[in-house]
Amino acid sequence: MRLHILAGCRDLLRPRLLPGEQVAGLIGPAIRPATAFWLSSRCGRFYHDFLLDEASDRRIEIFAASLRDSFGTRFEPLLVLPELFAAATGAISRENGTENGTRRRALDMLLELWGHHPAEQIRLHALVLPEGVDADGSWAAAGELLAPRALSRLDGLRISLAASGLDPDRMKIQAIEVRRDQPEFELLLRNAIACQLTPRVHARLAEEGLAAVEIAELQIAVLGVLEGWRRSGIAFAPALGAGDLDRLAGHVMKRLIEDVPANA
Amino acid sequence: MSRLDVLMPHFRDPEGLALSLASVAGQSWTGDIRIIIVDDGSPGADFRAVEALAAAQELPVVLERNTVNRGRPYTRNRLLDAIDSPYVAWLDAGDVWYPAKIEKQFEQFSRLRLAGEDITRYWITCHYDWQWTGRKPRLIHQDTGERQVRELMLGRKLRAYLWTLLGTAESFRAAGRFDERLPRLQDLDYFLRFVLGGGTLTVPEKTRALCLYHKSDLGRNAREIRRCNRLIRDKYNPHLRIYGPAFLRTIRYNADMLAARFAGNNGERLKQLYYMGSAVADHPKRAVGAMRHHLLRAGK
């Protein structure tokens, strides 16, 4: 069995989640998300965070058994674990301890999964945007949104897994560029822009004597504004540079502050 | 090697077989499936149609044939002998699985594993739609609560239909062979043996019908079904007696009424009256109740 793992990039895959079926469709026609509806009706419908929960049940062992039963020569399973790319180099400043802990847990979970059900081959993937979205190189610097950085991060992941005892020859890496004409492109681009804008909005809030209680909540609020623009028929320019993102951050912050009801 | 063998007996119904095969091919479950068909001595033209169907499948198909018609229990035993996968499901030619059937049943196996259960002790059945020829489908719930032997014999809340099942190969082998003295009701006999051997029937959580049973009494032999019912009562008598004399009267009554229904639907009026009379003698109180129920329904 060949196991596919989508490891990133997290800034494309969150905060708005992409259904597992759509993610699988981006990777290949014979790939299906590995669901765990026996645990809950949401487990595996989008991503596989439930495998990282510190639960006292035997979910990883049982998930491995379900992979063995439900995948063979016709279809190949996909796990979506954006936490494998989690690192302090992202657009948002993160607390190192939490980041490293989440990534470590994701790696440990994979090793445990392998222990129960060794896959013959492992394909590590990352979704990336076309380089054309990056008008001035600021996106390339901001994280793994484009192919070169994503491939380098995937290679690092392969080295980490090999260091934990997995045969490196059984692992292959691939960056999958999501084209503009693909239906998933818009959602992924909005996520990426929300990630780019959030630290800028955060900084501007500070200039105004305000602060976000939670960065994650601010990111969702920023995404909400971008989705509202889309519903109003406003799309983004084909390429955005640092200056464009700064200006957009100003507009978003204005909307965020003005949209708060007086009696909220 | 496949993970799931789908066992399909066939006799003179290539059109029905085509429906059933399409429903296997349409399953949302992503594991490897192998289909095994044993043709029970169908005439040459029918068998050639079956060969063509088998050749047209994308899933791997094993096709075997009895040189003469040997009956369903013999054919099902041949199917048992052909099992090579760790899981087994059954489907009779003409019946249909809905796309989520096998996926939901495998999910139930995972739930059982999570609960620490030994899955070889379980058969996963399912709710199903029951469709009489020319009528709309009706949802039939499989109630897999307590006292499964009693409920299987009564056949109201829990019915013994192989085509509803998913189980491990080990569990089907452990249930033994199909009794070739039972041209009818060999499913019931097989289910009883499984449950009496310590097995449990269960249904996937939060599901509606997962398959469709096309029901018809045409050509079904009333005397044969009555004889098979009696044989099953005799075989399991010590286990059935514990439910008391009223229960024994009820299952005799049900068997006679089933034979009467077969006879009636095949235009055998004298036989129908005879079996109904026998049913009244078995359980007069129940017969009066049933008659009152029918009269009330007719009055409405």
XYZ file of C-alpha atoms in Angstrom:
564
model
C 0.000 0.000 0.000
C 1.149 3.517 -0.790
C 0.288 6.061 1.886
C -0.042 9.740 1.002
C 0.513 12.427 3.600
C -0.291 16.037 2.896
C 2.025 17.866 5.263
C 1.406 21.448 4.289
C 1.443 24.155 3.785
C -0.538 25.074 6.850
C -1.026 28.679 5.746
C -2.971 27.370 2.728
C -4.937 24.674 4.549
C -6.180 26.791 7.476
C -8.189 28.524 8.824
C -10.874 27.510 6.256
C -10.614 23.723 5.866
C -10.730 22.005 2.505
C -12.856 18.802 2.401
C -10.722 15.658 2.273
C -12.270 14.537 -1.027
C -11.147 17.777 -2.674
C -7.652 17.552 -1.249
C -7.391 13.967 -2.508
C -8.586 15.069 -5.953
C -5.703 17.549 -6.132
C -3.171 14.798 -5.524
C -4.428 12.035 -7.805
C -7.486 10.180 -9.122
C -6.950 6.975 -7.126
C -6.445 8.764 -3.803
C -9.125 8.877 -1.123
C -9.131 10.487 2.318
C -8.788 7.928 5.092
C -11.837 8.599 7.241
C -12.596 7.444 10.767
C -16.340 7.928 11.006
C -16.354 5.081 13.531
C -14.838 7.576 15.953
C -17.057 10.523 15.023
C -18.832 11.745 11.935
C -16.164 14.448 11.407
C -12.984 12.417 11.861
C -11.153 12.453 8.550
C -13.839 14.414 6.731
C -11.338 17.272 6.552
C -7.988 16.724 8.260
C -6.537 14.172 10.667
C -6.050 16.236 13.821
C -8.004 13.612 15.762
C -4.969 11.333 15.511
C -2.954 13.908 17.466
C -5.378 14.139 20.371
C -3.977 12.724 23.554
C -6.752 10.168 23.917
C -6.524 7.081 26.052
C -8.289 4.874 23.472
C -6.504 2.751 20.862
C -7.501 4.994 17.972
C -4.159 4.911 16.148
C -3.984 1.119 16.261
C -7.595 0.839 15.070
C -7.053 3.480 12.425
C -4.096 1.411 11.165
C -6.334 -1.678 10.998
C -8.955 0.271 9.073
C -6.289 1.441 6.599
C -5.212 -2.160 6.080
C -8.806 -3.258 5.473
C -10.070 -0.358 3.418
C -7.173 0.344 1.084
C -5.326 -1.962 -1.258
C -4.643 -1.892 -4.959
C -7.668 0.110 -6.096
C -7.297 3.218 -3.950
C -4.540 4.828 -1.883
C -5.184 6.536 1.467
C -4.480 10.165 2.252
C -3.799 11.746 5.630
C -3.863 15.544 5.931
C -1.554 16.732 8.706
C -0.615 20.394 8.270
C 0.961 20.261 11.742
C 3.929 18.402 10.232
C 5.030 21.700 8.688
C 4.400 23.682 11.821
C 7.435 25.803 12.470
C 8.385 29.199 13.769
C 9.192 30.449 10.272
C 5.557 31.050 9.325
C 3.997 34.406 8.767
C 2.607 34.537 12.283
C 4.941 34.544 15.214
C 4.194 31.388 17.180
C 5.093 30.129 20.561
C 8.008 27.796 20.010
C 7.137 25.284 22.669
C 3.628 24.662 21.354
C 4.785 24.491 17.756
C 7.528 22.005 18.422
C 5.250 19.956 20.661
C 2.548 19.671 17.981
C 5.026 18.721 15.309
C 6.689 16.173 17.565
C 3.304 14.633 18.343
C 2.496 14.403 14.624
C 5.811 12.660 13.943
C 5.321 10.266 16.875
C 1.806 9.467 15.680
C 3.109 8.592 12.199
C 5.755 6.321 13.681
C 3.143 4.584 15.831
C 0.878 4.195 12.790
C 3.764 2.624 10.899
C 4.406 0.303 13.777
C 0.891 -1.081 13.429
C 0.707 -1.049 9.664
C 3.925 -0.503 7.692
C 3.239 1.122 4.313
C 5.295 -0.041 1.351
C 5.708 3.522 0.120
C 5.118 6.926 1.615
C 4.474 10.023 -0.427
C 4.919 13.318 1.393
C 3.070 16.147 -0.351
C 2.642 19.880 0.035
C 0.170 22.097 -1.772
C 1.707 25.278 -3.138
C 0.530 28.350 -5.040
C 1.816 29.315 -8.488
C 4.850 31.574 -8.293
C 2.932 34.213 -10.235
C 0.954 35.260 -7.145
C 4.170 36.615 -5.636
C 4.720 40.058 -7.202
C 7.928 40.964 -5.424
C 9.305 37.930 -3.612
C 7.598 38.706 -0.310
C 5.508 35.496 -0.392
C 8.548 33.344 -1.060
C 10.137 34.790 2.063
C 7.045 34.349 4.193
C 6.792 30.563 4.425
C 6.186 27.424 2.367
C 3.501 28.874 0.121
C 5.617 28.372 -3.022
C 7.336 25.264 -4.359
C 11.045 25.821 -3.513
C 10.515 26.391 0.234
C 7.848 23.674 0.427
C 10.163 21.114 -1.180
C 12.941 22.051 1.174
C 10.561 21.640 4.126
C 9.344 18.261 2.794
C 12.931 17.102 2.496
C 13.506 18.139 6.104
C 10.481 16.103 7.098
C 11.813 13.090 5.205
C 15.134 13.435 7.010
C 13.318 13.659 10.379
C 11.343 10.499 9.636
C 14.452 8.694 8.398
C 16.244 9.657 11.599
C 13.396 7.985 13.496
C 14.030 4.717 11.681
C 11.950 4.899 8.506
C 13.634 3.761 5.309
C 14.313 6.975 3.328
C 14.185 5.066 0.032
C 10.506 4.333 0.655
C 9.679 8.028 1.003
C 9.166 10.410 -1.880
C 8.336 14.105 -1.790
C 6.188 16.185 -4.096
C 5.023 19.809 -4.184
C 1.647 20.115 -5.907
C 0.940 23.451 -7.464
C -2.734 24.410 -7.353
C -3.553 26.122 -10.629
C -5.715 29.219 -10.865
C -8.338 27.349 -12.919
C -8.848 24.706 -10.220
C -11.916 25.203 -8.006
C -9.854 24.879 -4.804
C -7.523 27.728 -5.764
C -9.681 30.558 -4.425
C -10.167 29.025 -0.986
C -6.463 28.264 -0.641
C -5.459 31.722 -1.832
C -7.840 33.385 0.645
C -6.361 31.305 3.454
C -2.864 32.334 2.357
C -3.777 36.010 2.156
C -5.465 35.829 5.572
C -2.216 34.396 6.964
C -0.198 37.136 5.281
C -2.500 39.878 6.523
C -2.967 38.734 10.107
C 0.466 39.847 11.440
C 0.105 43.137 9.593
C -3.364 43.728 11.074
C -2.012 42.711 14.447
C 0.744 45.308 14.164
C -1.704 48.020 13.124
C -3.992 47.199 16.004
C -1.047 47.749 18.308
C -0.406 51.143 16.688
C -3.998 52.083 17.539
C -3.658 50.979 21.139
C -5.543 47.724 20.550
C -4.504 44.066 20.709
C -5.903 40.766 19.541
C -6.735 38.423 22.415
C -5.893 35.376 20.269
C -3.955 35.444 17.006
C -5.968 32.440 15.759
C -9.232 34.321 16.340
C -7.876 37.392 14.581
C -6.930 35.214 11.614
C -10.475 33.869 11.389
C -11.852 37.420 11.586
C -9.508 38.516 8.789
C -10.629 35.558 6.685
C -14.260 36.538 7.369
C -13.626 39.964 5.842
C -11.968 38.436 2.767
C -14.869 36.005 2.304
C -17.314 38.901 2.635
C -15.497 40.718 -0.162
C -15.742 37.595 -2.318
C -19.504 37.416 -1.743
C -19.706 41.032 -2.845
C -17.943 40.103 -6.088
C -14.502 41.464 -5.170
C -11.554 39.276 -6.204
C -7.832 39.668 -5.651
C -5.390 40.870 -8.270
C -3.451 38.028 -9.988
C -0.259 39.039 -8.177
C 0.193 40.775 -4.844
C 3.326 42.383 -3.419
C 4.243 43.554 0.061
C 2.826 47.027 -0.596
C -0.519 45.559 -1.739
C -0.701 43.392 1.359
C 0.030 46.386 3.613
C -2.776 48.377 2.011
C -5.173 45.414 2.222
C -4.309 45.061 5.910
C -5.379 48.671 6.432
C -8.749 48.035 4.741
C -9.305 44.844 6.691
C -8.526 46.517 9.995
C -10.958 49.320 9.203
C -13.682 46.782 8.484
C -12.918 44.836 11.651
C -13.120 47.886 13.873
C -16.145 49.405 12.155
C -18.082 46.117 12.037
C -18.099 45.683 15.807
C -21.612 46.582 17.013
C -21.726 49.315 19.667
C -23.455 46.999 22.157
C -21.186 43.995 21.469
C -5.010 -10.879 -2.042
C -8.374 -9.137 -1.725
C -9.722 -8.036 1.658
C -13.345 -8.887 0.898
C -14.899 -11.812 -0.964
C -18.444 -11.218 -2.172
C -20.202 -14.565 -2.494
C -22.993 -14.747 -5.087
C -25.061 -17.825 -5.869
C -26.837 -17.671 -9.223
C -29.535 -19.655 -10.960
C -31.308 -18.615 -14.165
C -31.369 -14.873 -13.474
C -28.635 -13.059 -15.436
C -30.626 -9.809 -15.380
C -30.868 -9.939 -11.607
C -27.179 -10.810 -11.409
C -26.334 -7.756 -13.528
C -28.213 -5.534 -11.040
C -26.408 -7.088 -8.103
C -22.980 -6.824 -9.738
C -23.557 -3.154 -10.536
C -24.363 -2.531 -6.874
C -21.100 -4.200 -5.794
C -19.130 -2.136 -8.297
C -20.836 1.004 -6.959
C -19.744 0.543 -3.347
C -18.092 3.573 -1.737
C -15.837 1.273 0.321
C -12.283 1.626 -1.013
C -10.815 -1.791 -0.143
C -10.019 -4.616 -2.543
C -13.034 -6.719 -3.495
C -13.171 -10.096 -5.213
C -16.489 -11.440 -6.488
C -17.141 -15.172 -6.498
C -20.128 -16.429 -8.469
C -21.252 -20.042 -8.398
C -23.834 -20.797 -11.037
C -26.152 -23.583 -9.970
C -26.476 -25.369 -13.306
C -28.350 -22.694 -15.254
C -29.200 -23.570 -18.891
C -26.530 -22.802 -21.499
C -27.884 -19.433 -22.688
C -28.208 -18.119 -19.129
C -24.724 -19.318 -18.242
C -23.233 -17.687 -21.326
C -24.882 -14.428 -20.232
C -23.308 -14.882 -16.780
C -19.886 -15.478 -18.375
C -20.266 -12.271 -20.384
C -21.242 -10.338 -17.246
C -18.280 -11.720 -15.322
C -15.902 -10.790 -18.126
C -17.236 -7.226 -18.203
C -16.560 -6.483 -14.519
C -13.724 -4.195 -13.455
C -13.472 -6.012 -10.136
C -11.869 -9.466 -10.202
C -14.457 -12.227 -10.627
C -14.164 -15.970 -10.049
C -16.908 -17.901 -11.833
C -17.671 -21.526 -11.014
C -20.514 -23.742 -12.148
C -22.412 -26.756 -10.905
C -22.826 -29.069 -13.872
C -26.398 -29.808 -12.756
C -28.778 -27.880 -10.517
C -27.852 -28.832 -6.939
C -29.854 -26.294 -4.938
C -28.868 -23.240 -2.968
C -27.336 -24.876 0.148
C -24.911 -26.925 -1.975
C -24.073 -23.828 -4.019
C -23.489 -21.770 -0.900
C -21.180 -24.464 0.425
C -19.159 -24.230 -2.776
C -18.980 -20.495 -2.187
C -17.743 -21.084 1.365
C -15.015 -23.342 -0.017
C -13.885 -20.579 -2.384
C -13.263 -17.972 0.342
C -9.718 -16.624 0.301
C -10.102 -13.125 1.821
C -10.255 -12.185 5.499
C -13.781 -10.714 5.167
C -16.891 -12.071 3.510
C -20.217 -10.646 2.362
C -23.066 -12.379 0.547
C -25.354 -11.173 -2.196
C -28.035 -13.166 -3.996
C -28.533 -12.475 -7.692
C -31.344 -9.933 -7.989
C -30.779 -8.162 -4.675
C -29.036 -4.835 -4.451
C -26.610 -3.172 -2.041
C -26.840 0.581 -1.629
C -23.471 2.333 -2.191
C -22.579 2.868 1.485
C -23.370 -0.682 2.686
C -19.920 -2.189 2.998
C -18.288 1.069 4.128
C -20.773 1.470 6.984
C -20.377 -2.160 7.994
C -16.586 -1.874 8.120
C -16.983 1.247 10.259
C -18.989 -0.888 12.657
C -16.105 -3.357 12.862
C -13.816 -0.476 13.828
C -16.292 0.603 16.530
C -16.264 -2.930 17.890
C -12.447 -2.967 17.890
C -12.451 0.380 19.705
C -14.746 -1.146 22.320
C -12.233 -3.979 22.748
C -14.446 -6.624 21.154
C -13.284 -9.687 19.221
C -14.731 -9.004 15.754
C -14.794 -12.681 14.810
C -17.713 -13.058 17.215
C -19.845 -10.563 15.267
C -21.786 -10.533 12.042
C -22.742 -7.053 10.885
C -26.258 -7.078 9.449
C -28.146 -3.954 8.314
C -31.566 -2.416 7.896
C -32.926 -2.942 4.401
C -35.699 -2.018 2.015
C -38.133 -4.796 1.238
C -39.799 -4.510 -2.119
C -42.590 -6.786 -3.251
C -42.887 -6.979 -7.036
C -44.963 -4.009 -8.215
C -44.981 -2.209 -4.855
C -42.940 0.554 -3.220
C -39.979 -0.419 -0.998
C -40.643 -0.611 2.748
C -37.905 -0.052 5.323
C -37.309 -3.085 7.543
C -35.330 -2.522 10.734
C -33.079 -5.255 12.051
C -33.418 -5.145 15.831
C -30.245 -6.738 17.182
C -31.121 -6.553 20.857
C -31.372 -9.388 23.340
C -32.518 -12.992 22.776
C -31.421 -13.196 19.144
C -32.325 -16.895 18.743
C -35.895 -16.175 19.788
C -36.142 -13.127 17.513
C -34.681 -14.985 14.540
C -37.237 -17.760 14.966
C -40.096 -15.260 15.231
C -38.738 -13.395 12.199
C -40.443 -10.122 12.956
C -37.780 -7.840 14.475
C -34.734 -9.735 13.281
C -34.562 -11.738 10.056
C -31.959 -14.149 8.805
C -30.848 -12.852 5.419
C -27.303 -13.608 4.342
C -27.165 -10.744 1.843
C -27.362 -8.257 4.743
C -24.178 -9.604 6.323
C -20.536 -8.677 6.559
C -18.338 -10.908 8.693
C -14.858 -12.321 8.972
C -14.049 -15.410 6.939
C -13.163 -17.093 10.214
C -16.638 -16.476 11.629
C -18.363 -17.912 8.558
C -16.154 -20.962 8.568
C -16.826 -21.438 12.266
C -20.583 -21.405 11.602
C -20.103 -24.567 9.556
C -21.768 -25.735 6.342
C -25.186 -25.036 4.921
C -27.583 -27.889 5.597
C -28.352 -29.450 2.223
C -31.607 -30.850 3.571
C -32.894 -27.260 3.654
C -33.667 -25.965 0.161
C -35.387 -23.081 1.985
C -34.460 -21.352 5.236
C -30.854 -22.495 5.155
C -30.014 -18.861 6.067
C -32.053 -19.158 9.255
C -30.372 -22.429 10.148
C -26.951 -20.862 9.561
C -27.759 -17.754 11.634
C -29.067 -19.890 14.513
C -25.871 -21.919 14.550
C -23.777 -18.760 14.642
C -25.729 -17.218 17.515
C -25.939 -20.468 19.483
C -22.174 -20.813 19.029
C -21.666 -17.529 20.877
C -21.963 -15.112 17.948
C -23.817 -11.811 17.984
C -25.588 -9.910 15.253
C -25.181 -6.161 15.218
C -26.085 -3.246 12.929
C -24.017 -0.172 12.015
C -24.891 2.864 14.116
C -27.069 5.656 12.753
C -27.852 4.121 9.392
C -30.992 3.654 7.336
C -31.529 0.885 4.785
C -28.270 -0.334 3.270
C -29.703 -2.793 0.754
C -32.785 -3.678 -1.225
C -34.487 -7.072 -1.197
C -36.697 -7.883 -4.149
C -39.383 -10.122 -2.698
C -41.678 -12.507 -4.535
C -43.436 -15.715 -3.540
C -44.030 -16.819 -7.112
C -42.871 -20.379 -7.713
C -42.018 -20.936 -4.038
C -43.130 -24.288 -2.829
C -45.469 -24.104 0.200
C -44.962 -27.706 1.248
C -41.197 -27.321 1.028
C -41.072 -24.219 3.219
C -43.292 -25.914 5.796
C -41.086 -28.987 5.824
C -37.941 -26.880 6.209
C -39.506 -24.948 9.076
C -40.334 -28.222 10.831
C -36.796 -29.516 10.318
C -35.357 -26.367 11.895
C -37.745 -26.651 14.874
C -36.677 -30.256 15.339
C -32.950 -29.448 15.060
C -33.069 -26.686 17.624
C -35.841 -28.056 19.836
C -33.842 -28.067 23.098
C -32.841 -24.425 22.538
C -36.345 -23.337 21.553
C -38.145 -25.068 24.414
C -36.623 -22.709 26.943
C -38.836 -19.918 25.566
C -41.974 -21.793 26.661
C -45.003 -23.461 25.042
C -46.599 -20.197 23.866
C -43.475 -19.407 21.866
C -43.459 -22.901 20.335
C -47.113 -22.525 19.350
C -46.370 -19.129 17.819
C -43.507 -20.369 15.640
C -45.623 -23.326 14.453
C -48.460 -20.904 13.681
C -46.054 -18.571 11.801
C -44.681 -21.491 9.770
C -48.181 -22.625 8.743
C -49.214 -19.085 7.847
C -46.047 -18.648 5.761
C -46.835 -21.854 3.894
C -50.432 -20.606 3.435
C -49.095 -17.327 1.993
C -46.852 -19.193 -0.467
C -49.769 -21.396 -1.503
C -52.113 -18.403 -1.846
C -49.657 -16.378 -3.925
C -49.196 -19.394 -6.223
C -52.958 -19.942 -6.672
C -53.120 -23.152 -4.608
C -56.346 -22.342 -2.742
C -56.998 -25.767 -1.209
C -53.494 -25.998 0.159
C -53.781 -22.447 1.463
C -56.957 -23.330 3.395
C -55.360 -26.476 4.757
C -52.320 -24.603 6.097
C -54.499 -21.847 7.537
C -56.604 -24.471 9.295
C -53.461 -26.009 10.693
C -52.335 -22.578 11.908
C -55.672 -22.019 13.679
C -55.268 -25.383 15.383
C -51.724 -24.439 16.470
C -52.702 -21.146 18.023
C -56.465 -20.338 17.960
C -56.109 -17.162 20.015
C -53.484 -15.745 17.676
C -55.587 -16.720 14.646
C -58.609 -14.862 16.025
C -56.428 -11.823 16.725
C -55.008 -11.879 13.214
C -58.471 -12.248 11.703
C -59.766 -9.296 13.725
C -56.775 -7.235 12.577
C -57.452 -8.072 8.910
C -61.171 -7.285 9.246
C -60.414 -3.927 10.851
C -57.943 -3.084 8.100
C -60.470 -4.131 5.433
C -63.127 -1.977 7.149
C -60.867 1.085 6.986
